[in-house]
Short mmCIF file of C-alpha atoms in Angstrom, two decimals:
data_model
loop_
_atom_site.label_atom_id
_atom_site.label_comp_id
_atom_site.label_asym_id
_atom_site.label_seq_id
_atom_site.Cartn_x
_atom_site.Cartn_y
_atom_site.Cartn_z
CA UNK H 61 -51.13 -15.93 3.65
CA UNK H 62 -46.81 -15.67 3.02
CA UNK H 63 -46.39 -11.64 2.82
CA UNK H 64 -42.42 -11.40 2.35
CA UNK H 65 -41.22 -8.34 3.86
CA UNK H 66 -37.96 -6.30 2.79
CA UNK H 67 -35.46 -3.80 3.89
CA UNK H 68 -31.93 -3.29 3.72
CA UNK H 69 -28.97 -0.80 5.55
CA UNK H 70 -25.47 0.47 3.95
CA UNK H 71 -23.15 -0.69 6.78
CA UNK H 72 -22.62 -2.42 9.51
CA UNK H 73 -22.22 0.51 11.98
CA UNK H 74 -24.42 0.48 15.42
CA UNK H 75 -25.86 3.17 14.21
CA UNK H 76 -26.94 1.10 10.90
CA UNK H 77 -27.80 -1.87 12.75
CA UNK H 78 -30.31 -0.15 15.24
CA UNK H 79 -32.14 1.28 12.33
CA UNK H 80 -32.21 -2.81 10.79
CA UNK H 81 -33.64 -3.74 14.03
CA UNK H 82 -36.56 -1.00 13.83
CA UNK H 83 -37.21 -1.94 10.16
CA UNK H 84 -37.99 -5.51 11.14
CA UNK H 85 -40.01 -4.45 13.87
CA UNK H 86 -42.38 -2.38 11.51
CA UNK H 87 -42.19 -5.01 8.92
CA UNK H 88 -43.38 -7.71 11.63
CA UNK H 89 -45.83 -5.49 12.79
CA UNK H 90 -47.61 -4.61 9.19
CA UNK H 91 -48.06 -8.22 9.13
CA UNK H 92 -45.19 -9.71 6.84
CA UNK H 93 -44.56 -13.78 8.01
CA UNK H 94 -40.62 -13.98 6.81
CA UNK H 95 -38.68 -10.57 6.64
CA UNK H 96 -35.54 -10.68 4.23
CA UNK H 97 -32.75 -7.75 4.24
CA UNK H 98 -29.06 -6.67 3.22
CA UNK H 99 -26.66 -4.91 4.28
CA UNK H 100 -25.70 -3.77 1.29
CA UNK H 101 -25.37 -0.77 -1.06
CA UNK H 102 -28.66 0.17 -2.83
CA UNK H 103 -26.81 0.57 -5.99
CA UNK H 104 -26.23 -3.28 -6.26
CA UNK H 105 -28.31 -5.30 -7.92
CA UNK H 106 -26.53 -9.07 -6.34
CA UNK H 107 -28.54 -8.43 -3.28
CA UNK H 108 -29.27 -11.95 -1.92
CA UNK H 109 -32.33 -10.69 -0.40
CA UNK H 110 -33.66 -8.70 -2.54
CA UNK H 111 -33.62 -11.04 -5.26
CA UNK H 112 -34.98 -13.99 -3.00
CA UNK H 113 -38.46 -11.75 -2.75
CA UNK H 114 -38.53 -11.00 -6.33
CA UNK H 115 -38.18 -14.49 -6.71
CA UNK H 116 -41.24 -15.45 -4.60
CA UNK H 117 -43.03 -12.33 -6.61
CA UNK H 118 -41.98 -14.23 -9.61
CA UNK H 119 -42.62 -17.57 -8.99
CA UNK H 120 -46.01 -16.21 -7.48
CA UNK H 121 -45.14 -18.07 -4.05
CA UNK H 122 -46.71 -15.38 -2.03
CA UNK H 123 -49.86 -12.94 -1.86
CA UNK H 124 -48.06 -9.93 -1.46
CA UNK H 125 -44.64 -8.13 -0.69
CA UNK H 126 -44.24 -5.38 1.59
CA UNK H 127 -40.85 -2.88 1.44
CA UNK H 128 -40.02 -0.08 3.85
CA UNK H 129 -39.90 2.25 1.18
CA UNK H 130 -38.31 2.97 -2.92
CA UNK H 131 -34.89 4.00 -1.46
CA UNK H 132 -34.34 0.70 1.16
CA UNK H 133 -35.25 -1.06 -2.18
CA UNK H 134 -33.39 0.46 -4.69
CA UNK H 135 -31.81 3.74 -6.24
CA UNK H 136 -31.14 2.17 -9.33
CA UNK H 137 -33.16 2.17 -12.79
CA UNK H 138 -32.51 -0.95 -13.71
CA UNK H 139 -33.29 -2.80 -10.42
CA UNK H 140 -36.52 -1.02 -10.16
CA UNK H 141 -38.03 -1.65 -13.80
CA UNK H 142 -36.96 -5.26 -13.21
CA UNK H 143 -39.09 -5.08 -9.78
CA UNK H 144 -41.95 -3.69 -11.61
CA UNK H 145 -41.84 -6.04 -14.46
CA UNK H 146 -42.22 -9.11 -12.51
CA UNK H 147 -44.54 -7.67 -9.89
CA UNK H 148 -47.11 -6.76 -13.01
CA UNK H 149 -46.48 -10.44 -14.82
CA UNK H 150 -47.26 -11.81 -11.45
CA UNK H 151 -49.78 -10.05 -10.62
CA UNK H 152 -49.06 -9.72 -6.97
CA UNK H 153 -49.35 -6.19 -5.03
CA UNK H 154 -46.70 -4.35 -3.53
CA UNK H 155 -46.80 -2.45 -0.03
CA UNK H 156 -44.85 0.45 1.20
CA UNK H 157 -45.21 1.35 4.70
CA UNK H 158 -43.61 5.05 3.90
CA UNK H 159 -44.11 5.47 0.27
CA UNK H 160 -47.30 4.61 -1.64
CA UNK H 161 -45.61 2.03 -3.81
CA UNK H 162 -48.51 0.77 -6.83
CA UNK H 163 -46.96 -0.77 -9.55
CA UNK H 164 -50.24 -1.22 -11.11
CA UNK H 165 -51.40 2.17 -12.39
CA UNK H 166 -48.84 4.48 -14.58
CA UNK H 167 -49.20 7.32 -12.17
CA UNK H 168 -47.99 4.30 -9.27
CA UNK H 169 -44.77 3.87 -11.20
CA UNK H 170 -44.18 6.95 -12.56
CA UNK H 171 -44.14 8.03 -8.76
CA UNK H 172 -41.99 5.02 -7.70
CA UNK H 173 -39.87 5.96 -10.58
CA UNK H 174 -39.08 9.83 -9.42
CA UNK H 175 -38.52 8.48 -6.00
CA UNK H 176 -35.86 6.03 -7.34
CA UNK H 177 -34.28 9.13 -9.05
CA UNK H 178 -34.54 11.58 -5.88
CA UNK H 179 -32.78 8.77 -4.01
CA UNK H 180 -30.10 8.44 -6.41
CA UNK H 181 -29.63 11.77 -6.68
CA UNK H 182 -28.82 12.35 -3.43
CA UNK H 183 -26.62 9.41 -3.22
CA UNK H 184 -24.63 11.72 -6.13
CA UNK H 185 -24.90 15.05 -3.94
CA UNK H 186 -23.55 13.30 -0.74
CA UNK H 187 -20.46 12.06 -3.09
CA UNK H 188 -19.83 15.58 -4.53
CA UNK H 189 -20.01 17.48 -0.67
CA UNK H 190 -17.21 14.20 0.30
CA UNK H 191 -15.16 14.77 -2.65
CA UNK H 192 -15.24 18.63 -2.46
CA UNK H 193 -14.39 17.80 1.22
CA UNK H 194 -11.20 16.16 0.34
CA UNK H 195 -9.91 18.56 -2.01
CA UNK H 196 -9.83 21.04 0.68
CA UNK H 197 -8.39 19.07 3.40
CA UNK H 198 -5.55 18.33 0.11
CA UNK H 199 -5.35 21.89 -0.43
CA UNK H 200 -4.77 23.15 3.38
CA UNK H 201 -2.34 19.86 3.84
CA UNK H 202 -4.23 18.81 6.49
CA UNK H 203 -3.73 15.31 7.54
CA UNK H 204 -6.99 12.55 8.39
CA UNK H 205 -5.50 9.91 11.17
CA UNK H 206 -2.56 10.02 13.42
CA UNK H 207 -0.16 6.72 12.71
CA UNK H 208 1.94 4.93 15.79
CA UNK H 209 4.09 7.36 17.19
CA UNK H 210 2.07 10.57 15.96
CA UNK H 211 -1.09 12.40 17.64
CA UNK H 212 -2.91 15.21 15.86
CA UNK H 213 -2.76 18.50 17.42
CA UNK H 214 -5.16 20.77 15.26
CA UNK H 215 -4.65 19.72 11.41
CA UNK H 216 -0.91 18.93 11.65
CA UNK H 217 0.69 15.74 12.71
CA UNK H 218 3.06 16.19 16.09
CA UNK H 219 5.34 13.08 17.22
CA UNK H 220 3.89 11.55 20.41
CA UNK H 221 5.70 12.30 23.74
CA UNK H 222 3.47 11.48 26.59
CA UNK H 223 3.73 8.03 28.18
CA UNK H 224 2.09 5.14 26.68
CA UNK H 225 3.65 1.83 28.16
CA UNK H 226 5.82 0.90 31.48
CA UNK H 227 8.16 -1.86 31.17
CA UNK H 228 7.72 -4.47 34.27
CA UNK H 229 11.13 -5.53 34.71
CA UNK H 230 13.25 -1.45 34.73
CA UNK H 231 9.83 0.17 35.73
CA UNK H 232 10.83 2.33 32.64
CA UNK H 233 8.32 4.45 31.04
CA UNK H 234 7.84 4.41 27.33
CA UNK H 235 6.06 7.11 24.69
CA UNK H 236 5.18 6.22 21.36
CA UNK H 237 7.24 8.37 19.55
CA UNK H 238 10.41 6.18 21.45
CA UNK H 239 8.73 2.99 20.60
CA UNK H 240 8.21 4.27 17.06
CA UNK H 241 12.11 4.89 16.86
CA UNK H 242 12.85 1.98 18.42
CA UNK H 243 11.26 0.19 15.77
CA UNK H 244 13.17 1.92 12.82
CA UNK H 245 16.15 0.71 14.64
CA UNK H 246 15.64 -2.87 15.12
CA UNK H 247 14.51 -3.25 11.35
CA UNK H 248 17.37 -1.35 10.09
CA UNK H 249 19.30 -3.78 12.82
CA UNK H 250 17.58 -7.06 11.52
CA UNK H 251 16.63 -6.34 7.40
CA UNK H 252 13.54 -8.96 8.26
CA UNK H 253 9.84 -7.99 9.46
CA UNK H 254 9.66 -10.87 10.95
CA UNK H 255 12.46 -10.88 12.73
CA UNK H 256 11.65 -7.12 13.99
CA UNK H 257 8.24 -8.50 15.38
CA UNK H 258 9.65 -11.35 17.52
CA UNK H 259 12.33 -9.04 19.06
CA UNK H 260 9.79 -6.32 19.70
CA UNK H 261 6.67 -8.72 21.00
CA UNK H 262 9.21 -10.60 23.05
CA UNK H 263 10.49 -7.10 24.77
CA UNK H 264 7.13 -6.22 25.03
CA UNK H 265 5.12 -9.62 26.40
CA UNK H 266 3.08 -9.10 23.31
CA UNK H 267 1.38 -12.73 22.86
CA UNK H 268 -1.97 -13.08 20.29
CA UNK H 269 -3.76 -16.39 20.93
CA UNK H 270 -6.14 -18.62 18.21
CA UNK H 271 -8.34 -21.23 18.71
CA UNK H 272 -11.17 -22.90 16.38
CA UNK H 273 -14.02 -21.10 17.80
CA UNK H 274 -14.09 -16.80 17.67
CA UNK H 275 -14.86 -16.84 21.57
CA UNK H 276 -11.51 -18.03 22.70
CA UNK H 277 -10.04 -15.69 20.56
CA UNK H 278 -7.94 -12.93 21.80
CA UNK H 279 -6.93 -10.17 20.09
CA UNK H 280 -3.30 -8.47 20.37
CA UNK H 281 -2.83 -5.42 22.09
CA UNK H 282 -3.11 -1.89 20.91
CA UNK H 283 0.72 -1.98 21.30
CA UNK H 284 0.95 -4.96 18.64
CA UNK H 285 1.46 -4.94 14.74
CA UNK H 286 0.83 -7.86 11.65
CA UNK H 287 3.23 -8.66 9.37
CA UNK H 288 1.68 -6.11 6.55
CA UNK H 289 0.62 -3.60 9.28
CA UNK H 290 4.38 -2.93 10.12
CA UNK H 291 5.55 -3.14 6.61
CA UNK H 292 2.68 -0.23 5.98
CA UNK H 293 3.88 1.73 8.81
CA UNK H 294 7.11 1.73 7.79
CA UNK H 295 6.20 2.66 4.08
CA UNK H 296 4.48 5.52 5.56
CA UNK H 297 6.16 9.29 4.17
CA UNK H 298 4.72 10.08 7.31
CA UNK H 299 7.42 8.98 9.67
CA UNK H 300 9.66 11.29 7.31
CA UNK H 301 8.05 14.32 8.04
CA UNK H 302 5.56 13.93 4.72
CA UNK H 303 1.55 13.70 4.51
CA UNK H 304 0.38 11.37 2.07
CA UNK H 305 -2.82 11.15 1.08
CA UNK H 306 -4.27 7.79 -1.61
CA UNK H 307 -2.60 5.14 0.74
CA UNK H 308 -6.05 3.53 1.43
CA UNK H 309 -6.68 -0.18 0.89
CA UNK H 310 -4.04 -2.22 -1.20
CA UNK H 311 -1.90 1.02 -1.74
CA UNK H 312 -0.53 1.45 1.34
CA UNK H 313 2.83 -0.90 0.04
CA UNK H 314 2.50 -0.61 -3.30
CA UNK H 315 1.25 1.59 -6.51
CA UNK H 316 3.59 4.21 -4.73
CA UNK H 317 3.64 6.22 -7.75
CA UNK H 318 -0.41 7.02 -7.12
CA UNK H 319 0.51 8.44 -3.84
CA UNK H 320 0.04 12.00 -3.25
CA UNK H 321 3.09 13.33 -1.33
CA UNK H 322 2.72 16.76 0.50
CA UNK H 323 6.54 17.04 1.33
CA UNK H 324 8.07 18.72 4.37
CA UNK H 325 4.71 19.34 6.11
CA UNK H 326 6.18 18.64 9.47
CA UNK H 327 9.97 18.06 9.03
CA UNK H 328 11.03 18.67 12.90
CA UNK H 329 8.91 15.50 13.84
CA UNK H 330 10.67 12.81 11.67
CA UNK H 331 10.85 8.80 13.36
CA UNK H 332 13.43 8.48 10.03
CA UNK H 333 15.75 10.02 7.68
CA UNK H 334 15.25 9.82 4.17
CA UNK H 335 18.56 8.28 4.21
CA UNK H 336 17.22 5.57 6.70
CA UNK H 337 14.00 5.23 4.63
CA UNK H 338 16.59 4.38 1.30
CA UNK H 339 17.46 1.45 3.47
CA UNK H 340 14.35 0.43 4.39
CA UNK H 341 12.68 0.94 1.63
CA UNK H 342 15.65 -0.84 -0.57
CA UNK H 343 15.36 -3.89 1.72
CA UNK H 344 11.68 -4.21 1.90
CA UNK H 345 11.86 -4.39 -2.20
CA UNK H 346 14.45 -6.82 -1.71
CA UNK H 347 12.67 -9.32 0.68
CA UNK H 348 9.51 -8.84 -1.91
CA UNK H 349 11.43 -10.58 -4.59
CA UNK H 350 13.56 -12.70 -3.17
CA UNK H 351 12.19 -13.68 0.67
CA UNK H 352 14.95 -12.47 3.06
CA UNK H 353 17.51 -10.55 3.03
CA UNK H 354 20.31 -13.17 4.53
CA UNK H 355 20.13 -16.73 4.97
CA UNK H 356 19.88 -18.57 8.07
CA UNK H 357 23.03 -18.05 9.98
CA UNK H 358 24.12 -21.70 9.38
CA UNK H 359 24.86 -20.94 6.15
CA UNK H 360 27.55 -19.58 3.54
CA UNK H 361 27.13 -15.89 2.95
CA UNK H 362 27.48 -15.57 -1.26
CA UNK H 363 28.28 -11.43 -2.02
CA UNK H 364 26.16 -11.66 -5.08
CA UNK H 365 23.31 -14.29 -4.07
CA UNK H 366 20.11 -12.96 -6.02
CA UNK H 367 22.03 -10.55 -7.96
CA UNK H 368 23.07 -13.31 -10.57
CA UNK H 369 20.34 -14.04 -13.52
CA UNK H 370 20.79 -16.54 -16.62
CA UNK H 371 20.60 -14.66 -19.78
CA UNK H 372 18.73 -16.95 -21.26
CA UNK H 373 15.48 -17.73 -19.61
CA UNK H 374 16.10 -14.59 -17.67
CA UNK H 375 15.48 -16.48 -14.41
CA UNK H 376 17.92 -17.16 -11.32
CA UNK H 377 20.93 -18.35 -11.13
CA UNK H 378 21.37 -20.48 -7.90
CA UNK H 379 24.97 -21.64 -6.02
CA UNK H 380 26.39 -25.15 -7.00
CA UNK H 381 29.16 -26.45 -4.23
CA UNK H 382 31.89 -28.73 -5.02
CA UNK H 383 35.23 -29.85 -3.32
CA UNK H 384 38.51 -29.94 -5.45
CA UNK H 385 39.95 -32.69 -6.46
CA UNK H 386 43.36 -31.89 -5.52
CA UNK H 387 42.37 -30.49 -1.90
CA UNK H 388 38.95 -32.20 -0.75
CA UNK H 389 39.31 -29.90 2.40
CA UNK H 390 38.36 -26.29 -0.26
CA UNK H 391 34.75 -26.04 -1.35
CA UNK H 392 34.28 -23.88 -4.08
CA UNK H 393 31.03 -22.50 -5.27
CA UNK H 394 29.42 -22.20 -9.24
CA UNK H 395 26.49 -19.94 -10.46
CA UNK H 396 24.06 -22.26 -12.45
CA UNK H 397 20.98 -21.31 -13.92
CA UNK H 398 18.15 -22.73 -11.91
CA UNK H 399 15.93 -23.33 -14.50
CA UNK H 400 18.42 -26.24 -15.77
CA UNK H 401 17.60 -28.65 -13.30
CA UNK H 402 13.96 -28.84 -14.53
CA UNK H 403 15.09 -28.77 -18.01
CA UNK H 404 13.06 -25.43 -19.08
CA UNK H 405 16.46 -23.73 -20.06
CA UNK H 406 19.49 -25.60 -21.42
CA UNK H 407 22.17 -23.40 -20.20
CA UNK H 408 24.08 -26.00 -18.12
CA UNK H 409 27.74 -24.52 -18.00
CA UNK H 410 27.96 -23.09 -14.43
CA UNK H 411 30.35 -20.01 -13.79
CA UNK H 412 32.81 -19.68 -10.92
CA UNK H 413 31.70 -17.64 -8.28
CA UNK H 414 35.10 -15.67 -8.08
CA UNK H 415 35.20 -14.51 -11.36
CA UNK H 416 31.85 -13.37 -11.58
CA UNK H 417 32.43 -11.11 -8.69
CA UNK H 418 35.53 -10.12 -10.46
CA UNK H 419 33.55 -8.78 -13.15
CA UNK H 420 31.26 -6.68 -11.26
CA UNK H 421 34.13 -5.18 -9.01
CA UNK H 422 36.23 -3.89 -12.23
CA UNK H 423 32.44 -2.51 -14.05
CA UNK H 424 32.05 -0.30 -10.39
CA UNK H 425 35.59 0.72 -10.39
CA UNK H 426 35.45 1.47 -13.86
CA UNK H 427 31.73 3.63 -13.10
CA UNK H 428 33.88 5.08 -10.26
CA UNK H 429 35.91 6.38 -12.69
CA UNK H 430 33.92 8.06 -14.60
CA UNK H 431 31.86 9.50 -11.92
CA UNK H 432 35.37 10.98 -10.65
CA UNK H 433 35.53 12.91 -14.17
CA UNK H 434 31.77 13.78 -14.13
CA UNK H 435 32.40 15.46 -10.74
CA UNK H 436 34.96 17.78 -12.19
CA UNK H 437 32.36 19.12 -14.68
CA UNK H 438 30.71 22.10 -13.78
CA UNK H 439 27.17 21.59 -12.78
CA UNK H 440 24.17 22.44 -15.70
CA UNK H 441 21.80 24.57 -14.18
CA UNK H 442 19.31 24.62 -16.30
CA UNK H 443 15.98 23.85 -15.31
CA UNK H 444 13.83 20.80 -17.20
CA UNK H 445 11.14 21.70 -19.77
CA UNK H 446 8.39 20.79 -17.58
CA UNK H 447 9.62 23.31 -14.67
CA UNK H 448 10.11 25.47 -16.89
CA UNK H 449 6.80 25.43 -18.35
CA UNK H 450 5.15 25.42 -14.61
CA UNK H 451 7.03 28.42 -13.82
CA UNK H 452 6.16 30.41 -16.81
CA UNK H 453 2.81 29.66 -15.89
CA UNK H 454 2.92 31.29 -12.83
CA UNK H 455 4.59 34.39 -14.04
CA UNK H 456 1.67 34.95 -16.10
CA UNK H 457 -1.18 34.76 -13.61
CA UNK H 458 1.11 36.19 -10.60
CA UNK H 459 0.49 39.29 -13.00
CA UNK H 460 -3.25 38.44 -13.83
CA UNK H 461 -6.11 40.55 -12.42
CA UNK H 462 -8.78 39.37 -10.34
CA UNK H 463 -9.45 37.29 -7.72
CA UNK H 464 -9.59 33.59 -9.50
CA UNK H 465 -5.95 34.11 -9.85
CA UNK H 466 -4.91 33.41 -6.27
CA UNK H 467 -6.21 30.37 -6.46
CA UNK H 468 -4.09 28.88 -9.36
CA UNK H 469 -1.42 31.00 -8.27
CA UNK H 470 -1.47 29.20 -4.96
CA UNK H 471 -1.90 25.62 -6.76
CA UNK H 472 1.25 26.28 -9.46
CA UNK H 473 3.06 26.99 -6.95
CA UNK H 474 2.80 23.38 -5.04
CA UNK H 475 3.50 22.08 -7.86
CA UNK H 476 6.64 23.29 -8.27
CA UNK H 477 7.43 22.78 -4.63
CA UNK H 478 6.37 18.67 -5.37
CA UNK H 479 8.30 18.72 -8.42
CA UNK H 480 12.15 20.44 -6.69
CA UNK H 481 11.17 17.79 -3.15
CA UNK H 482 10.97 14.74 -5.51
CA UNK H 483 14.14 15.93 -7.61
CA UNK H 484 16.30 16.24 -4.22
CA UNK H 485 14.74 13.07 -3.00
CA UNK H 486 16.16 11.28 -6.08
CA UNK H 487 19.29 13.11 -6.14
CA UNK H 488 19.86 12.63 -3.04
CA UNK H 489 19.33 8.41 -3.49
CA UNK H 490 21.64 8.85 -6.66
CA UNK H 491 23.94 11.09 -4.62
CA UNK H 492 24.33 8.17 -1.63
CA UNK H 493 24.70 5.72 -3.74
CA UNK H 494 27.12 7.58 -6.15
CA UNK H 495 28.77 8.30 -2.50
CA UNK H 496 29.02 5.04 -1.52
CA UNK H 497 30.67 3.55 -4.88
CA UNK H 498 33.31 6.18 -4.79
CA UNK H 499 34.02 5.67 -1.26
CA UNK H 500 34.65 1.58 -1.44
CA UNK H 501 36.50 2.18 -4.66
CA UNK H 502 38.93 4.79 -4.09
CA UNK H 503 40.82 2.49 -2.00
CA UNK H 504 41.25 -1.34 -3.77
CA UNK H 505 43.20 -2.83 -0.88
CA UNK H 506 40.17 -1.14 1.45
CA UNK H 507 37.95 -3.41 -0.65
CA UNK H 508 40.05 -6.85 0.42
CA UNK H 509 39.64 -6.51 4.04
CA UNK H 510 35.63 -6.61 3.51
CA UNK H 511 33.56 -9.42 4.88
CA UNK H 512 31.41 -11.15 3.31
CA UNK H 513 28.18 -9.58 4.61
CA UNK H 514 29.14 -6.38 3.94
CA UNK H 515 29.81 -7.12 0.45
CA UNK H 516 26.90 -8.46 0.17
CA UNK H 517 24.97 -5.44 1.53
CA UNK H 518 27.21 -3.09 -0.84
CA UNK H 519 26.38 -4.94 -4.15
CA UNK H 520 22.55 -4.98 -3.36
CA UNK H 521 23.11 -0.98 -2.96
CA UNK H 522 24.82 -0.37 -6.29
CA UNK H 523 24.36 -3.75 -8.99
CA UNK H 524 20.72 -4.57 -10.33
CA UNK H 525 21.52 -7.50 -11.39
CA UNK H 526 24.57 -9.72 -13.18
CA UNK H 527 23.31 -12.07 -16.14
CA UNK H 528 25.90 -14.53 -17.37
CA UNK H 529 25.26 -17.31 -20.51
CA UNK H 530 27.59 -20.57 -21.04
CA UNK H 531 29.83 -19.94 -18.71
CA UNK H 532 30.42 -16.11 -18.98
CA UNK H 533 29.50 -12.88 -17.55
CA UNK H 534 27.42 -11.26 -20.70
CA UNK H 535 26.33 -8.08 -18.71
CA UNK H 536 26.76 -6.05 -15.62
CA UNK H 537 23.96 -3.99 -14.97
CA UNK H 538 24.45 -1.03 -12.25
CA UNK H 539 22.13 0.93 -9.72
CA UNK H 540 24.09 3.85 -10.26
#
């Protein structure tokens, strides 16, 4: 006789795993000869084997199937009336070893039917306790895991002091929280991730080794970080005295406007500044789009490189080098859209690189300008219609009776404590950057004795980008 036997766990977990192990042994035991299981959700109806015993039911390729019991089969509707359906064409019985599973009498599958729904049910009762849960770890600020530099103390998030590593070679001992500053430093130093992991795994004989087989692989350290781990860590509002919660999964470097931001919930244990975190966060954007910040140190630094876009196909507009005629020994340098060369844009005047960078240093002394004028204005007060609307709101119930009151009370006013700590953090981005263009401008012969690099660095802080079109600067487009 082939009895196919079936069960099937949520996770991997030892916990999970053990119980998979006990299933088989009871499945063995009641006299199944092949046993089939997931590890799967019981929602799912793609369950490989699952559907390989309903496929033996169907094609009537054994003399009867045997499950643990409704639940380790399914919670789902649908999955179970298509179980039923082909065990009843087929005409083969069904076994439950905890549950009297007949598909072959109504009262059978009405039974097998209110077990399905019990099980789903609770699936839909654990949910609601985890989401109710959340909302009051949310509502007490309260933060779930510790990042690298942090430990928990209680439900608050305290830098970490005590000592973690010893260098070999100073005999110096390291905490987390230094290490964790350390690292803000050498990316601020650097601009590059990578670069930032081979300084810090060289200073700290972090080595990860790969081979073809998983047994003579080794891990890195606890000490170590990936390319996107580091980039998340530094992303974190954490390090800038924040909680954060919906960073899970693939938002923990982007979607950042789906993050919710408890502000100032431990401000005294900051690794960064929100200045610093402008930087970082600035550059990070920057390597996104355009793959480093600087080129290899080999080459010619160009102020505006990446800054520059064709007007026409909207795409990049790459440096052309040529030597003068009249002095072979100067190289100049020409913008040129780089679509040209592959002939999906016909824009194929190029524009010197000079007077391009002309153009953008007379539209930020001209915005210089007229930020000096703004400044002399006296400063509107008034609060937006949306604050004002929130704090209305709370005027009324501060003065409501009863106890439900407290509650929104308590709730309006977070809201309006989120809405005035994301209003200073953007003022304070315009403010620096508003700071920065007045500061370079206010002297032009201070501008002259810039290098290269730090031009560079300044434009990326204040220009968004600089389109030109047969042979001419057609727009300027400012950060601030």
């Amino acid at each position: 006789m082939r009895i196919p036997g079936y069960t099937r766990v949520s996770s991997n977990s030892p916990e999970q795993l053990k119980a998979l192990e006990q299933h088989k042994a009871r499945l063995k035991a009641a006299g199944c000869t092949e046993i089939y299981w997931d590890v799967a959700s019981r929602s799912r109806d793609d369950r490989e084997g699952l559907n390989t015993v309903l496929k033996l039911i169907e094609r009537q390729e054994c003399d009867q199937a045997v499950f643990i019991r409704v639940d380790r089969m399914t919670d789902s509707p649908t999955v179970l009336e298509k179980a039923i359906t082909t065990c009843l064409k087929a005409n083969i019985p069904i076994k439950g070893l905890d549950d009297s599973i007949d598909f072959t009498t109504v009262g059978g599958r009405l039974h097998a039917r209110l077990l399905c729904n019990l099980a789903r049910a609770e699936v839909e009762r654990l949910a609601e306790r985890v989401k109710h849960g959340h909302e009051h770890h949310r509502k007490m600020n309260a933060a779930y895991f510790a990042p690298f530099g942090y430990k928990k103390v209680g439900q608050r998030l305290e830098l970490n002091p005590e000592p973690f590593v010893c260098l070999l070679n100073t005999k110096e001992e390291l905490s987390q929280a230094a290490i964790g500053y350390e690292l803000v430093e050498i990316y601020l130093n650097t601009r590059s991730i990578r670069a930032t992991l081979r300084f810090f795994n060289d200073k700290y004989g972090i080595h990860t080794f790969s081979g073809k087989s998983r047994k003579y692989r080794r891990h890195a350290s606890c000490l170590g970080f990936s390319l996107s781990g580091l980039t998340a860590w530094l992303n974190n509002p954490i390090l800038r005295g924040h909680t954060a919660y919906g960073r899970a999964y693939k938002q923990r470097n982007s979607h950042k406007h789906l993050w919710d931001i408890r502000y100032n919930t431990h401000p005294e244990h900051r690794l960064m500044s929100e200045e610093e975190y402008q930087a970082v966060d600035s550059t990070l954007d920057w390597n996104a789009k355009h793959r480093s910040w600087q080129p290899p140190s080999s080459y010619r630094i160009h102020p505006l490189s990446g800054l520059v876009r064709c007007a026409e196909c909207r795409g990049f507009c790459k440096t052309v080098g040529f030597k003068l005629r009249t002095d072979p020994n100067v190289k100049k340098h020409n913008y040129q859209c780089s679509n040209y060369h592959t002939k999906s844009c016909d824009q194929k005047k190029s524009l010197r690189d000079e007077i391009i960078e002309q153009s953008v240093i007379q539209s930020l002394a001209k915005r210089a300008e007229t930020l000096t004028a703004i400044a002399e204005l006296p400063p509107d007060n008034v609060d937006p219609p949306e604050l004002q609307e929130l704090k209305a709101e709370l005027s009324f119930y501060e003065n409501a009776p009863g106890s439900r009151a407290a509650g929104i009370v308590a709730e309006l006013r977070h809201q309006i404590e989120d809405y005035y700590s994301r209003q200073q953090e953007g003022q304070q981005q315009v403010s620096t950057q508003r700071d920065l263009l007045l500061q370079v401008f206010s002297d032009r012969s201070y501008w002259k004795t810039l290098l290269p690099e730090e031009r560079r660095d300044l434009y990326r802080a204040l220009v968004d980008q600089v389109s030109i079109r047969a042979g001419q600067v057609e727009a300027v487009l400012l950060k601030v």
